Short mmCIF file of N, CA, C and O in Angstrom, two decimals:
data_model
loop_
_atom_site.label_atom_id
_atom_site.label_comp_id
_atom_site.label_asym_id
_atom_site.label_seq_id
_atom_site.Cartn_x
_atom_site.Cartn_y
_atom_site.Cartn_z
N MET A 3 58.04 163.74 152.30
CA MET A 3 58.74 164.78 152.40
C MET A 3 59.43 165.26 151.27
O MET A 3 60.04 164.26 150.29
N ASN A 4 60.59 166.70 151.37
CA ASN A 4 61.55 166.93 150.34
C ASN A 4 62.27 168.11 150.78
O ASN A 4 62.26 168.41 152.24
N THR A 5 63.32 167.74 150.40
CA THR A 5 64.27 168.63 151.08
C THR A 5 64.34 169.93 151.24
O THR A 5 64.87 170.35 151.99
N GLU A 6 63.30 170.60 150.72
CA GLU A 6 62.58 172.06 150.95
C GLU A 6 62.17 172.31 152.45
O GLU A 6 62.08 173.50 152.08
N ASP A 7 61.52 170.93 152.33
CA ASP A 7 60.84 171.47 153.93
C ASP A 7 61.79 171.69 154.95
O ASP A 7 61.35 171.75 156.43
N VAL A 8 63.36 171.32 155.16
CA VAL A 8 64.35 171.04 155.74
C VAL A 8 64.78 172.27 156.35
O VAL A 8 65.62 172.90 155.26
N LEU A 9 64.87 173.15 157.25
CA LEU A 9 65.78 174.38 157.30
C LEU A 9 66.99 173.93 158.21
O LEU A 9 66.28 173.25 159.20
N ILE A 10 67.82 174.65 157.69
CA ILE A 10 69.32 174.50 158.35
C ILE A 10 69.37 175.90 159.50
O ILE A 10 69.54 177.05 158.48
N ARG A 11 70.04 175.76 160.91
CA ARG A 11 69.52 177.33 161.49
C ARG A 11 70.86 176.96 162.47
O ARG A 11 70.89 175.62 162.77
N PRO A 12 71.57 177.68 162.89
CA PRO A 12 72.47 177.61 163.72
C PRO A 12 71.99 176.62 165.41
O PRO A 12 71.10 177.19 165.87
N PHE A 13 72.70 175.97 165.93
CA PHE A 13 72.60 175.65 167.14
C PHE A 13 72.10 176.80 168.39
O PHE A 13 72.67 177.56 168.55
N GLU A 14 71.08 176.32 169.53
CA GLU A 14 70.52 177.32 170.56
C GLU A 14 70.92 176.31 171.52
O GLU A 14 70.41 175.53 171.65
N ALA A 15 71.25 176.78 172.43
CA ALA A 15 71.32 176.75 173.77
C ALA A 15 69.99 175.54 174.04
O ALA A 15 70.12 174.66 174.98
N ALA A 16 68.86 175.57 174.20
CA ALA A 16 67.96 175.79 174.44
C ALA A 16 67.57 173.81 173.27
O ALA A 16 66.57 173.36 173.69
N ASP A 17 68.56 173.60 172.08
CA ASP A 17 68.44 173.22 171.67
C ASP A 17 68.81 171.42 171.83
O ASP A 17 68.40 170.38 172.31
N THR A 18 69.31 172.25 173.23
CA THR A 18 70.75 170.62 174.26
C THR A 18 69.96 169.29 174.10
O THR A 18 70.22 168.17 173.58
N HIS A 19 68.71 169.79 174.89
CA HIS A 19 68.04 168.24 175.38
C HIS A 19 67.81 167.67 174.14
O HIS A 19 67.80 166.04 174.00
N LYS A 20 67.14 167.63 173.11
CA LYS A 20 66.49 167.68 171.81
C LYS A 20 67.51 166.96 170.82
O LYS A 20 67.60 165.47 170.39
N LEU A 21 68.72 167.35 171.32
CA LEU A 21 69.87 167.23 170.22
C LEU A 21 70.52 165.75 170.82
O LEU A 21 70.89 164.81 169.91
N SER A 22 70.55 165.89 171.92
CA SER A 22 71.51 164.98 172.79
C SER A 22 70.00 163.65 172.80
O SER A 22 70.84 162.56 172.65
N LYS A 23 69.14 163.53 172.82
CA LYS A 23 68.13 162.66 172.35
C LYS A 23 68.46 162.02 170.87
O LYS A 23 68.17 160.61 171.18
N ILE A 24 68.50 162.55 169.94
CA ILE A 24 68.57 162.40 168.67
C ILE A 24 69.98 161.57 168.87
O ILE A 24 69.82 161.02 168.10
N TRP A 25 70.82 162.43 168.95
CA TRP A 25 72.19 161.68 169.03
C TRP A 25 72.22 159.92 170.08
O TRP A 25 72.70 159.28 169.11
N LEU A 26 71.50 160.13 170.79
CA LEU A 26 71.44 158.96 171.64
C LEU A 26 70.32 157.54 170.81
O LEU A 26 71.14 156.47 170.74
N GLU A 27 69.83 158.19 170.40
CA GLU A 27 68.61 157.13 169.58
C GLU A 27 69.52 156.77 168.19
O GLU A 27 69.23 155.43 167.71
N ALA A 28 70.07 157.74 167.62
CA ALA A 28 70.75 157.65 166.46
C ALA A 28 71.98 156.64 166.97
O ALA A 28 72.18 155.78 165.87
N SER A 29 72.65 156.87 167.85
CA SER A 29 73.62 156.01 167.95
C SER A 29 73.73 154.70 168.67
O SER A 29 74.12 153.89 168.31
N LEU A 30 72.67 154.33 169.14
CA LEU A 30 72.24 153.05 169.72
C LEU A 30 71.68 152.48 168.44
O LEU A 30 72.20 151.19 168.39
N LEU A 31 71.26 153.17 167.00
CA LEU A 31 70.47 152.27 165.95
C LEU A 31 72.17 152.15 165.09
O LEU A 31 72.20 151.12 164.67
N ALA A 32 72.95 152.87 165.15
CA ALA A 32 74.47 153.13 164.03
C ALA A 32 75.39 152.27 165.15
O ALA A 32 76.47 151.85 164.30
N HIS A 33 75.43 152.06 166.33
CA HIS A 33 76.87 151.99 167.20
C HIS A 33 76.41 150.66 168.26
O HIS A 33 76.73 150.74 169.28
N PRO A 34 75.61 149.38 167.83
CA PRO A 34 75.40 148.47 168.72
C PRO A 34 76.08 147.96 169.55
O PRO A 34 76.47 147.39 170.68
N PHE A 35 77.73 147.83 168.42
CA PHE A 35 78.67 146.95 169.03
C PHE A 35 79.50 147.72 170.63
O PHE A 35 80.35 147.13 170.69
N ILE A 36 79.22 149.30 170.52
CA ILE A 36 79.65 149.81 171.54
C ILE A 36 78.87 149.67 172.67
O ILE A 36 79.52 149.52 174.25
N GLY A 37 77.71 149.34 172.81
CA GLY A 37 76.94 148.98 173.97
C GLY A 37 76.11 149.94 174.38
O GLY A 37 76.57 151.44 174.37
N GLU A 38 74.77 149.68 174.98
CA GLU A 38 74.11 150.73 175.12
C GLU A 38 74.47 151.49 176.50
O GLU A 38 74.62 152.72 176.71
N ARG A 39 75.32 150.65 177.62
CA ARG A 39 75.91 151.10 179.06
C ARG A 39 76.56 152.49 178.54
O ARG A 39 76.76 153.80 179.38
N ARG A 40 77.80 152.01 177.59
CA ARG A 40 78.64 153.04 177.64
C ARG A 40 77.91 154.39 176.52
O ARG A 40 78.24 155.56 176.62
N LEU A 41 76.62 154.17 175.57
CA LEU A 41 76.48 155.29 174.93
C LEU A 41 75.78 156.01 175.71
O LEU A 41 75.58 157.10 175.55
N MET A 42 75.35 155.47 176.91
CA MET A 42 74.57 156.25 178.10
C MET A 42 75.54 157.30 178.76
O MET A 42 75.00 158.40 178.92
N ASP A 43 76.46 156.67 179.03
CA ASP A 43 77.46 157.36 180.08
C ASP A 43 78.09 158.30 178.63
O ASP A 43 78.50 159.69 179.57
N GLN A 44 78.12 158.21 177.38
CA GLN A 44 78.64 159.19 176.83
C GLN A 44 77.50 160.31 176.74
O GLN A 44 78.45 161.49 176.15
N GLN A 45 76.44 160.27 176.53
CA GLN A 45 75.55 161.39 176.44
C GLN A 45 75.57 162.67 177.57
O GLN A 45 75.54 163.78 177.08
N ALA A 46 76.32 162.34 178.20
CA ALA A 46 76.43 163.52 179.67
C ALA A 46 77.32 164.74 178.99
O ALA A 46 77.46 165.60 178.69
N LEU A 47 78.52 163.89 178.15
CA LEU A 47 79.76 164.49 177.82
C LEU A 47 79.25 165.55 176.01
O LEU A 47 80.03 166.25 176.16
N ILE A 48 78.45 164.58 175.70
CA ILE A 48 77.58 165.39 174.94
C ILE A 48 76.74 166.61 174.95
O ILE A 48 77.13 167.89 174.29
N GLU A 49 75.97 166.49 175.99
CA GLU A 49 75.51 167.73 176.65
C GLU A 49 75.99 168.41 176.69
O GLU A 49 76.05 169.85 176.45
N GLU A 50 77.07 168.44 177.63
CA GLU A 50 78.19 169.49 178.75
C GLU A 50 79.13 169.66 177.89
O GLU A 50 79.94 170.76 178.04
N GLN A 51 79.71 168.79 177.13
CA GLN A 51 81.45 168.94 176.23
C GLN A 51 81.10 169.57 174.90
O GLN A 51 81.24 170.63 174.20
N TYR A 52 80.40 168.68 174.11
CA TYR A 52 80.59 168.36 172.87
C TYR A 52 79.73 169.39 171.86
O TYR A 52 80.38 170.32 171.13
N LEU A 53 78.35 169.13 172.07
CA LEU A 53 77.73 170.65 171.62
C LEU A 53 77.98 172.00 172.25
O LEU A 53 78.04 172.46 171.23
N PRO A 54 78.32 172.44 173.20
CA PRO A 54 78.67 173.48 173.37
C PRO A 54 80.12 174.45 172.94
O PRO A 54 80.06 175.11 172.41
N SER A 55 80.80 173.35 172.90
CA SER A 55 82.15 173.52 172.28
C SER A 55 82.05 173.35 170.74
O SER A 55 83.27 173.88 169.88
N ALA A 56 81.37 173.10 169.80
CA ALA A 56 81.55 172.84 168.52
C ALA A 56 80.67 173.88 167.56
O ALA A 56 79.67 174.25 168.54
N GLU A 57 81.04 173.97 166.53
CA GLU A 57 79.98 174.90 165.72
C GLU A 57 78.60 173.89 165.09
O GLU A 57 79.15 172.89 164.39
N THR A 58 77.79 173.74 165.56
CA THR A 58 76.70 173.08 165.38
C THR A 58 75.84 173.55 164.65
O THR A 58 75.13 174.55 165.09
N TRP A 59 75.04 172.80 163.83
CA TRP A 59 73.66 173.32 162.65
C TRP A 59 72.75 172.15 163.09
O TRP A 59 73.18 170.97 163.03
N VAL A 60 71.72 172.31 163.37
CA VAL A 60 70.20 172.07 163.38
C VAL A 60 69.44 172.12 161.99
O VAL A 60 68.97 173.10 161.52
N ALA A 61 68.85 170.60 161.59
CA ALA A 61 68.12 170.58 160.68
C ALA A 61 66.90 170.68 161.09
O ALA A 61 66.42 169.52 162.16
N THR A 62 65.85 171.64 160.70
CA THR A 62 64.29 171.47 161.50
C THR A 62 63.51 170.69 160.42
O THR A 62 63.93 171.46 159.02
N MET A 63 62.74 169.98 160.60
CA MET A 63 61.62 170.16 159.94
C MET A 63 60.03 170.64 160.63
O MET A 63 59.96 170.02 161.94
N ASN A 64 59.21 171.32 160.44
CA ASN A 64 57.75 171.72 161.43
C ASN A 64 58.78 172.48 162.63
O ASN A 64 57.79 172.57 163.32
N GLY A 65 59.58 172.94 162.27
CA GLY A 65 60.18 173.96 163.70
C GLY A 65 61.14 172.85 164.80
O GLY A 65 61.26 173.59 165.82
N GLN A 66 60.64 171.73 164.10
CA GLN A 66 61.23 170.85 165.63
C GLN A 66 62.67 170.01 164.97
O GLN A 66 62.59 170.00 163.61
N PRO A 67 63.49 170.17 165.88
CA PRO A 67 65.20 169.22 165.53
C PRO A 67 64.87 168.30 164.66
O PRO A 67 64.23 167.03 165.44
N ALA A 68 65.10 167.77 163.64
CA ALA A 68 65.31 166.44 163.01
C ALA A 68 66.98 165.86 162.61
O ALA A 68 66.97 164.37 162.48
N GLY A 69 68.03 166.30 163.27
CA GLY A 69 68.84 166.15 162.94
C GLY A 69 70.20 167.49 163.05
O GLY A 69 69.61 168.64 163.37
N PHE A 70 71.53 167.30 163.17
CA PHE A 70 72.78 167.97 163.17
C PHE A 70 73.86 167.22 163.04
O PHE A 70 74.08 166.62 162.66
N ILE A 71 74.41 168.29 162.45
CA ILE A 71 76.12 168.35 162.57
C ILE A 71 76.99 169.12 163.23
O ILE A 71 76.50 170.39 163.57
N SER A 72 78.40 168.65 163.85
CA SER A 72 78.81 169.52 164.69
C SER A 72 80.09 169.57 164.05
O SER A 72 81.00 168.63 163.88
N LEU A 73 80.59 170.59 164.10
CA LEU A 73 81.97 170.70 163.00
C LEU A 73 83.16 171.30 164.42
O LEU A 73 82.98 172.16 165.11
N LEU A 74 84.25 170.99 164.51
CA LEU A 74 85.18 171.61 164.89
C LEU A 74 85.96 172.04 163.72
O LEU A 74 87.27 171.14 163.02
N GLU A 75 86.39 173.09 163.36
CA GLU A 75 86.75 173.39 162.23
C GLU A 75 86.54 172.99 160.94
O GLU A 75 85.33 173.23 160.78
N THR A 76 86.99 171.99 159.90
CA THR A 76 86.69 171.70 159.17
C THR A 76 86.21 170.04 159.81
O THR A 76 86.16 168.94 158.77
N PHE A 77 86.58 169.56 160.55
CA PHE A 77 86.42 168.33 161.33
C PHE A 77 84.68 168.01 161.59
O PHE A 77 84.38 168.79 162.34
N ILE A 78 84.29 167.03 160.93
CA ILE A 78 82.61 166.63 161.15
C ILE A 78 83.02 166.03 162.90
O ILE A 78 83.24 164.84 162.69
N GLY A 79 82.50 166.42 163.94
CA GLY A 79 82.83 165.59 165.15
C GLY A 79 81.41 164.92 165.10
O GLY A 79 81.47 163.95 166.09
N GLY A 80 80.47 165.37 164.80
CA GLY A 80 79.24 164.15 164.62
C GLY A 80 78.51 164.77 163.74
O GLY A 80 77.73 165.82 163.34
N LEU A 81 77.70 163.65 163.11
CA LEU A 81 76.27 163.86 162.26
C LEU A 81 75.64 162.67 162.52
O LEU A 81 76.09 161.63 162.35
N PHE A 82 74.16 163.57 163.27
CA PHE A 82 73.05 162.52 163.65
C PHE A 82 71.68 162.77 163.22
O PHE A 82 71.09 164.24 163.02
N ILE A 83 70.77 162.05 162.64
CA ILE A 83 69.51 161.99 162.47
C ILE A 83 68.71 161.70 162.72
O ILE A 83 68.66 160.29 163.33
N CYS A 84 67.68 162.11 163.24
CA CYS A 84 66.41 161.11 164.04
C CYS A 84 66.27 160.07 163.32
O CYS A 84 65.75 159.89 161.99
N PRO A 85 65.93 158.50 164.08
CA PRO A 85 66.31 157.89 163.22
C PRO A 85 65.05 157.25 162.31
O PRO A 85 64.80 157.28 161.28
N ASP A 86 63.52 158.05 162.78
CA ASP A 86 62.52 157.81 161.83
C ASP A 86 62.75 159.18 161.00
O ASP A 86 61.97 159.05 159.87
N ARG A 87 63.86 160.07 160.43
CA ARG A 87 63.80 160.93 159.68
C ARG A 87 65.04 160.57 158.61
O ARG A 87 65.44 161.36 157.72
N GLN A 88 65.67 159.26 158.96
CA GLN A 88 66.67 159.09 158.35
C GLN A 88 66.16 158.36 157.04
O GLN A 88 65.41 158.22 156.67
N GLY A 89 67.34 158.70 155.74
CA GLY A 89 67.08 158.49 154.37
C GLY A 89 65.82 159.41 153.49
O GLY A 89 65.59 159.17 152.62
N LEU A 90 65.61 160.56 154.22
CA LEU A 90 64.82 161.71 153.67
C LEU A 90 65.91 162.94 152.96
O LEU A 90 65.47 163.85 152.68
N GLY A 91 67.14 162.77 153.32
CA GLY A 91 68.32 163.67 152.63
C GLY A 91 68.63 164.59 153.80
O GLY A 91 69.71 165.93 153.29
N ILE A 92 68.12 164.55 154.99
CA ILE A 92 68.79 165.39 155.81
C ILE A 92 70.27 165.76 156.19
O ILE A 92 70.71 166.68 156.34
N GLY A 93 70.85 164.40 155.98
CA GLY A 93 72.37 164.27 156.22
C GLY A 93 72.89 164.65 155.01
O GLY A 93 73.55 165.23 155.33
N SER A 94 72.49 164.49 153.86
CA SER A 94 73.21 165.20 152.74
C SER A 94 73.05 166.91 152.74
O SER A 94 73.93 167.98 152.32
N ARG A 95 71.58 167.41 153.08
CA ARG A 95 71.79 168.33 153.21
C ARG A 95 72.76 169.34 154.19
O ARG A 95 73.10 170.08 154.33
N LEU A 96 73.19 168.76 155.35
CA LEU A 96 73.47 169.47 156.43
C LEU A 96 75.51 168.89 156.04
O LEU A 96 75.86 170.26 156.38
N VAL A 97 75.49 168.25 155.39
CA VAL A 97 76.94 167.98 154.76
C VAL A 97 77.17 168.75 153.83
O VAL A 97 78.31 169.82 153.67
N SER A 98 76.45 168.94 152.93
CA SER A 98 76.36 170.12 152.04
C SER A 98 76.67 171.47 152.89
O SER A 98 77.59 172.28 152.05
N HIS A 99 75.67 172.11 153.43
CA HIS A 99 75.89 173.15 154.11
C HIS A 99 77.15 173.41 154.84
O HIS A 99 77.54 174.45 154.63
N ALA A 100 77.50 171.99 155.49
CA ALA A 100 79.03 172.32 156.09
C ALA A 100 80.34 172.42 154.99
O ALA A 100 81.10 173.51 155.14
N LEU A 101 79.83 171.75 153.68
CA LEU A 101 80.98 171.90 152.75
C LEU A 101 81.38 173.43 152.13
O LEU A 101 82.06 173.60 151.81
N ILE A 102 79.82 173.87 152.00
CA ILE A 102 79.60 175.24 151.86
C ILE A 102 80.61 176.20 152.67
O ILE A 102 81.37 176.86 152.30
N LEU A 103 80.58 175.85 153.91
CA LEU A 103 80.72 177.05 154.90
C LEU A 103 82.19 176.54 154.83
O LEU A 103 83.32 178.00 155.04
N LYS A 104 82.80 175.48 154.90
CA LYS A 104 84.62 175.25 155.02
C LYS A 104 85.24 174.72 153.96
O LYS A 104 86.22 175.15 154.37
N GLY A 105 84.50 174.62 152.81
CA GLY A 105 85.47 174.02 151.61
C GLY A 105 86.14 172.71 151.38
O GLY A 105 86.49 172.23 150.75
N GLU A 106 86.02 172.07 152.68
CA GLU A 106 86.73 170.67 152.66
C GLU A 106 86.02 170.37 153.86
O GLU A 106 85.66 171.02 155.12
N LEU A 107 86.37 169.27 154.13
CA LEU A 107 85.23 168.29 155.26
C LEU A 107 86.10 166.93 155.56
O LEU A 107 86.62 166.18 154.83
N THR A 108 86.76 166.73 156.89
CA THR A 108 87.28 165.36 157.59
C THR A 108 86.54 164.90 158.70
O THR A 108 85.59 165.57 159.48
N LEU A 109 86.49 163.93 158.47
CA LEU A 109 85.81 162.77 159.94
C LEU A 109 86.13 161.48 159.85
O LEU A 109 87.12 161.10 159.14
N GLU A 110 85.84 160.91 161.21
CA GLU A 110 86.30 159.50 161.69
C GLU A 110 84.74 158.51 161.59
O GLU A 110 83.88 159.39 162.34
N VAL A 111 84.65 157.78 161.04
CA VAL A 111 83.52 156.51 161.35
C VAL A 111 84.24 155.55 161.61
O VAL A 111 84.96 154.90 161.26
N TYR A 112 82.81 154.81 162.28
CA TYR A 112 83.51 153.33 162.90
C TYR A 112 83.05 152.23 161.32
O TYR A 112 82.08 152.47 160.94
N THR A 113 84.38 151.80 161.01
CA THR A 113 83.85 150.93 160.13
C THR A 113 83.04 149.60 160.31
O THR A 113 82.51 149.73 158.82
N GLN A 114 82.53 149.49 161.88
CA GLN A 114 81.30 148.13 161.82
C GLN A 114 80.08 149.28 161.23
O GLN A 114 79.02 148.56 161.03
N ASN A 115 80.05 150.29 161.24
CA ASN A 115 78.29 151.56 160.75
C ASN A 115 78.77 151.22 159.45
O ASN A 115 79.01 152.25 158.61
N VAL A 116 78.69 150.03 158.84
CA VAL A 116 78.38 150.03 157.03
C VAL A 116 77.38 151.35 156.35
O VAL A 116 77.28 151.33 155.57
N GLN A 117 76.29 151.41 156.98
CA GLN A 117 75.10 152.19 156.81
C GLN A 117 75.72 154.11 156.45
O GLN A 117 75.52 154.61 155.59
N ALA A 118 76.83 154.06 157.48
CA ALA A 118 77.24 155.63 157.46
C ALA A 118 78.56 156.17 156.69
O ALA A 118 78.56 156.35 155.86
N MET A 119 79.35 154.62 156.19
CA MET A 119 80.66 154.34 155.27
C MET A 119 79.81 154.68 153.86
O MET A 119 80.29 154.97 153.62
N GLY A 120 78.93 153.87 153.61
CA GLY A 120 78.33 153.57 152.23
C GLY A 120 77.83 155.19 152.32
O GLY A 120 77.34 155.96 150.88
N PHE A 121 76.92 155.88 153.26
CA PHE A 121 76.46 157.36 152.95
C PHE A 121 77.58 158.16 152.81
O PHE A 121 77.74 159.27 151.97
N TYR A 122 78.80 158.09 153.28
CA TYR A 122 79.99 158.98 153.68
C TYR A 122 80.48 158.81 151.73
O TYR A 122 80.85 159.82 150.86
N ARG A 123 80.54 157.68 151.28
CA ARG A 123 81.29 157.27 150.45
C ARG A 123 80.38 157.94 149.33
O ARG A 123 80.64 158.36 148.02
N SER A 124 78.98 157.54 149.39
CA SER A 124 77.89 158.40 148.44
C SER A 124 77.97 159.67 147.82
O SER A 124 77.51 160.16 147.06
N LEU A 125 78.38 160.25 149.14
CA LEU A 125 78.37 162.09 149.01
C LEU A 125 79.78 162.24 148.01
O LEU A 125 79.84 163.52 148.12
N GLY A 126 80.83 161.14 148.13
CA GLY A 126 81.90 161.66 147.89
C GLY A 126 83.39 161.41 148.61
O GLY A 126 84.34 161.87 148.23
N PHE A 127 83.03 161.12 149.84
CA PHE A 127 83.93 160.88 150.84
C PHE A 127 85.07 160.10 150.28
O PHE A 127 84.77 159.10 149.73
N GLN A 128 86.51 160.49 150.36
CA GLN A 128 87.78 159.48 149.76
C GLN A 128 88.29 158.96 151.42
O GLN A 128 88.54 159.67 152.27
N GLU A 129 88.34 157.94 151.65
CA GLU A 129 89.22 157.31 152.54
C GLU A 129 90.71 157.63 152.47
O GLU A 129 91.44 157.53 151.64
N LEU A 130 91.03 158.21 153.62
CA LEU A 130 92.60 158.91 154.06
C LEU A 130 93.19 157.40 154.51
O LEU A 130 94.31 157.43 154.31
N SER A 131 92.93 156.82 156.01
CA SER A 131 93.62 156.24 156.64
C SER A 131 92.82 155.26 157.70
O SER A 131 91.15 155.95 157.53
N ARG A 132 93.03 154.30 158.51
CA ARG A 132 92.51 153.56 159.69
C ARG A 132 92.69 153.74 160.82
O ARG A 132 94.19 153.83 160.47
N ARG A 133 92.55 153.18 161.35
CA ARG A 133 93.23 153.03 162.99
C ARG A 133 92.10 151.87 163.70
O ARG A 133 91.22 151.88 163.51
N SER A 134 92.69 150.88 164.41
CA SER A 134 92.19 149.96 164.93
C SER A 134 91.41 150.14 165.90
O SER A 134 91.04 149.21 166.84
N ALA A 135 91.58 151.43 167.18
CA ALA A 135 90.98 151.37 167.71
C ALA A 135 89.99 153.13 167.98
O ALA A 135 90.82 153.96 167.19
N ASP A 136 89.15 153.35 169.03
CA ASP A 136 88.40 154.61 168.73
C ASP A 136 89.60 155.44 169.87
O ASP A 136 90.46 154.93 170.03
N ASP A 137 89.07 156.44 169.97
CA ASP A 137 89.55 157.44 171.09
C ASP A 137 89.61 157.35 172.80
O ASP A 137 90.60 157.94 172.71
N GLU A 138 89.04 156.23 172.97
CA GLU A 138 88.95 155.59 174.53
C GLU A 138 89.53 154.19 174.36
O GLU A 138 89.72 154.19 174.98
N GLY A 139 90.60 154.35 173.06
CA GLY A 139 90.84 152.97 173.00
C GLY A 139 90.60 151.58 173.21
O GLY A 139 91.08 150.32 173.05
N TYR A 140 89.35 151.19 173.02
CA TYR A 140 88.04 150.60 172.65
C TYR A 140 88.54 149.92 171.29
O TYR A 140 89.04 150.58 170.18
N PRO A 141 88.86 148.59 170.98
CA PRO A 141 89.04 148.00 169.99
C PRO A 141 87.87 148.44 168.56
O PRO A 141 87.78 146.91 168.26
N TYR A 142 87.82 149.29 168.02
CA TYR A 142 86.41 149.56 166.87
C TYR A 142 87.41 150.48 166.22
O TYR A 142 87.60 151.79 166.15
N GLU A 143 87.18 149.76 164.72
CA GLU A 143 88.35 150.55 163.46
C GLU A 143 87.49 151.93 163.05
O GLU A 143 86.39 151.56 163.18
N ASN A 144 88.05 152.56 162.98
CA ASN A 144 88.02 153.58 162.44
C ASN A 144 88.58 154.11 161.16
O ASN A 144 89.55 154.14 161.01
N ALA A 145 87.58 155.07 160.58
CA ALA A 145 88.44 155.57 159.35
C ALA A 145 87.91 156.61 159.24
O ALA A 145 87.43 157.36 159.36
N ARG A 146 89.14 157.31 158.54
CA ARG A 146 89.46 158.91 158.30
C ARG A 146 88.89 159.00 157.13
O ARG A 146 90.14 158.59 155.98
N LEU A 147 87.93 160.00 156.83
CA LEU A 147 87.48 160.31 155.38
C LEU A 147 87.76 161.86 155.18
O LEU A 147 87.61 162.57 155.79
N CYS A 148 87.55 161.93 153.94
CA CYS A 148 87.94 163.45 153.17
C CYS A 148 86.77 163.67 152.48
O CYS A 148 86.92 162.92 151.57
N LEU A 149 86.58 164.76 152.18
CA LEU A 149 85.39 165.33 151.12
C LEU A 149 85.60 167.00 150.58
O LEU A 149 86.12 167.45 151.58
N MET A 150 86.35 167.54 149.27
CA MET A 150 87.01 168.49 148.81
C MET A 150 85.90 169.08 148.15
O MET A 150 84.96 168.54 147.40
N ALA A 151 85.38 170.76 148.15
CA ALA A 151 84.48 170.76 147.52
C ALA A 151 84.80 171.09 145.78
O ALA A 151 85.71 171.10 146.00
#
């Protein structure tokens, strides 16, 4: 696969179930410390609140969603790639697409997600700050990162 095989298009409501599945599979892999039960509970929020309210771009391969990035203005609310498609450049393409659109990007990432921390640093994101708990108050450290065009 080469990144030219990846097409990026706007989110459509018909994508919701597939993107929710990608989110769950990727989250279970990247965030085992959160726990499967909590992630499964969050899946409904992904479908009912987060995807519909964000500016979401879908990366497709052969017409099928392979990953997505959801933006709230310049904040990356989520970047998730199918586990069997990770490492193929899809995430980099989605971040590049968002950066072209927005000019700068910020995000928060669990510091325990070592793979994601390394990925964002490899793209040039700089750490701005850290906090010791996540949005729900659980003791999972988050780092706030920024990338400028």
